[in-house]
Amino acid sequence: MPKDIDDIAAFLAGTHPCDAFSDAVRAEAAAAMTQRDVPAFDPVYALGERLEGLYFIVTGRIEVRHEGGRVLSILGPGQSFGERGLLRDGMAVTETRALEDSSLLILPRAMFDKLRLTEPAFARVFTRSRTAETPMASLTGLPVSELMATEPITCTPGSTLQQAARTMRERRISSLPVLDGDRLCGIVTNTDLTNRAIAEGLPPDTPVGEVMTPDPITLAPGALGADLMTLMIEKNFGHIPVVEGGALVGIVSQSDLTRYQAMTSGQLIRGIAEATDVDALAGHVARLPELLAQLVGAGHRHDTVTRLLTDVGDAATRRLLAMAEAELGPAPVPYLWLACGSQGRQEQTGVSDQDNCLILSDAATPEHDAYFAALAKIVSDGLNACGYYYCPGDMMATNPQWRQPVRVWEQLFRGWIQKPDPKAQMLASVMFDLRPIGGEESLFTSLQALVLERASKNSIFVAHMVSNALKHTPALGFFGGFAKVRSGEHRNTIDMKMHGVVPIVDVGRICALKGQLTAVNTRARLIEGEKQKTLSASGARDLLDAYDMIADTRLQHQAARVRAGQAPDNFLLPSELSDLEGNHLHDAFVVVRTIQSAMGLTGAAMR
């Protein structure tokens, strides 16, 4: 526990969002704070109790529970809690207890309110718009632009180690992006100075360029907090530069995320990254239905939920690739594992098969195929063991057709575009949703640009793709009601996949095709479609609202099944819906049918 005001101020300097305060403001806040020790298993406060202020965790762990007793989060050092009650009427809207001996600092209500009015960084975090969110929603749903430190302090490759160390000490930061002119060429951190400079006995006048991490991985401002968490956990990164249009616009460190960290999904991905065999991996992935139910129950929108679920699938795939290489040895030539289908679009739910392929370097020879066939089998079998069942259509890298060098992939796409028969349309529909998962991404970049350019310029191919998309109709009957499954075990249900989200996925794919969009996520494609006038402004807004309604309803159905102890599926009984929900869902289907009609009448103009 900090002993005096200076110690408290130092703690706040490393705690988001107080790290953005000036020294004077931080000292004022520190002077106002009180200290409290809470023994293990003792409550911090109860539901409905008047709050002392905003609580910061110095040491220990705090469990936060909803009114119904459901665990919302488990918080650790550097994180804070209690703001939801402060933003309402000062009364606790959750209950909390210490899971171990914990030390807390309490920012009084009056100082909390003052900082919200005078400190922009504090206000961005603690606003009334967050009163209905959980800590997980804060991280996963926020864009990186809301988490990053703007106008980061930088240095050049020629700066000396001593200059860099003094800058970090004076500015109380733990990293410096390294700029060569306007270009981000590296990053140097406290760890770099310790391990690569001091430990090696380098002189203080050594240029930073000799110890920095060159060409660091970056994210865009529009990326999600989930992207940051995944990178930091899987790559063991502590700092991620944020780049837009080739220019450095910010940086995010681990301390920036501590306030928001989504412990449940983070622990799941960490477990996957550390799994030593397929059984252990499958044990972690088996928690996906639980995660789905928790995220839906917390009120997250469908695109956040499916993005997080897909992140778990991506992490499992990358871990299996690492296991395969450990067993088989290094790959003989560069390769890239890609996902298509719902994983490719980052739209996985609680029910997902696997759709994947391999792109090999053109240096690959027939003799190399034995290695990649074995790698594909290890990964595909592992995914099946984790619950991502084998693709019924055999669109997997275990099929030699979907395990080819770049030049063969170019030939395949060229053939589908030039002769768009029904099979070619189906294959193209799947393969236009490719997204790199693990390996050499440059193998895909030029291929994607080439294919999009050729496809968009072939009006006959585009027309066939539109025609194929119109075959997937929303669940509307001839007499104004819902169209239901007519036979089998799912009789009288609405298929929320094939007659719910798939028709909208098809529209998004046509937008990407016509606009040469590299985005594969459906919502991103629709938004870009409006910007490029592939969709009219009103049509795009209506379709986005319809998509959100349909996709949210689908996930709520899956979450309800999980909570009932059943496996999630896509078959919704209309009786599960209230009259109001049923009317809204019906209206959403009408919007989709209207957009499809416009597509058919205008030859894919979609106006």
Steps between C-alpha positions, in 0.01 A plus 500: 500500500637848416626675812461867413366741240809466279462122497130529413578746221761259362241222503251721315768587242496138390124458514263582215351759459683685778827459308372779271479751789753776552724461803300768684163335436639160591634638828162659577321171437755310710452739793125440493520121499460272798645153550325177597612140553244224442568145631438205269129416451379816674256725311614837371143621468153349464229558241313825569761629744610863466843510340800675653638580155691336217709203614848427358665163563863527613546132587271199508195393298139619520194309378211707363154341493175606337177536699402145402826360632665453159873576497563801276876516535804430713723807528867529588763763580470823304130454431214694654135441581194670643448755223166356388344585834666841512363580155147423613400615846806415705360160602676173419341316205728197545641315798871440549729293719873435529618163368830547685648755737466825307609862536282774353521873440171693501447815295218697672178571313564875491844459342359239259238751380757780473738290288218402268438869433861615469704207364406379148677163533313430824170613347545272197525200731239593759197624307134431544493309174689225680250448780344198332832343403708241676878514517513246216287718280733791561802317364362291219266760359725806519710596198872535548464875446322519836772304681821635348721778627496768231800708393749240625850605596747368241870482420712431192727206416796729564389600851732358764398243760561756773275756331225241459528386863486858630198578283312196632590585859400864469174429320420194715453277201637154425546513123594730212388452140799554270441719195719525192361821358123442505531120480465276804808280477512350849422520870727499803373401845634477853541128439712568191724736698541239774547185292669633187700793635583485871532119511731510197711783638431741216627856550244777571567665164393190304232594243149384582481340156736227620272374777148591387244249377486576126176526297267429796152360454244782498124543514265753344296742715180321400617160625328364809635472850470126444774529235731656756430233758559219252830646379627571848412154628608291202814700414585607855509863388478783749463786251319529164553804274186629324541604136256660256577581140864410560535755784545428871194635684528336841625214714331261741678335792393226736411759763253656256307174500501418869192712560309318230652154490248231405611229736281217374594509134856594592541196722352279229744622235790481744411140580490418130835667438657295782332164419754221454277244326168472316312376805601806701415723206157341460435549870543876466296528180220301665428814703385685189126446563546639850679803358225549241228492765691742724566749219141493375369526855717805557329675209777497243401552138533203267812624318692529827390154613583327172829686476606373844389146422695513174808626684488179704477293182790692349712444811420127495597478133831678555579276797432190290725634224778542757438145627514367145831674428641374829411146395593520131786748509520835321301539179708436186362816332296798623127438541185674619203342677176684424146469631191557291130480585393643835850483648637690202234769550563505878137399555524167679220413741447202728451275195792495257659254263846559355564651157867554426773473238874529452685732265856382433792689359557449129827339605299198615557175309289179491746347747406765755133405501551212742610748766205734448253210479623385841486854639144546371391172656644588840329839501168381356480202736586728790230748406248217476601383848440856622144500362562665162366203309623391160349691207224288340608632159865409565613862456805451719874504455500121533345493152786532246282734291515759780875463562674666207781741403412862425511447122241220522270713716519770234398243237209376715359849553554588135299193398213577739482859376517415130251210514259575786298176499305406818795314653736788426255745660482290814879464525557868432244595765696308761845601385421873484482484880862391551694646793861418600540322833860381522807504277638734233223755434674645194399184310141622512523877458581514130267209424206673667560828314530320167185294550288795614610707203423226246170403661363854533571573132321188373136607478382148411667354808354775722153436357532127570615571857198726553272230360655244731458733798128542428447126547544546875174662610394635840255297707178656367198290396259567216224622733697746709620268776834332561627233264584197715688175459246257361631162613754318712608557857488878457151510352305824561812699596664798329847425365678810627814418306394406146188719496621757751858623478614327177292721265665807656845340487440455127418870456816594687705275275355665188594840647857376548511359149373814326705738715819287508481505881757303694275485808337161554281578802137547393430810705821666381410416140156657532642818652760526223230420245314813605817710478568377147135543392461127437216529750286810532527684831144410603537142378824454693352638823192281472704193417742557788208534742342185357829311525547604862146390586529162329853421621424608857186285506700202374760538777236553768342171393837323519577651841158392631573143395838508673342628821246218474779244477451438127736527206463828307335479158349727234137385515267742675143418596281807436333431835828598668436859391261751649253662263715813489820301433324299231377815328846654503659184362237483228566863408873427480435215255285735290793745477727223374247391240460860384876539452512169313220615271695816423807291422306289253333795328813711460753233409686526833493879522329458839360851505 
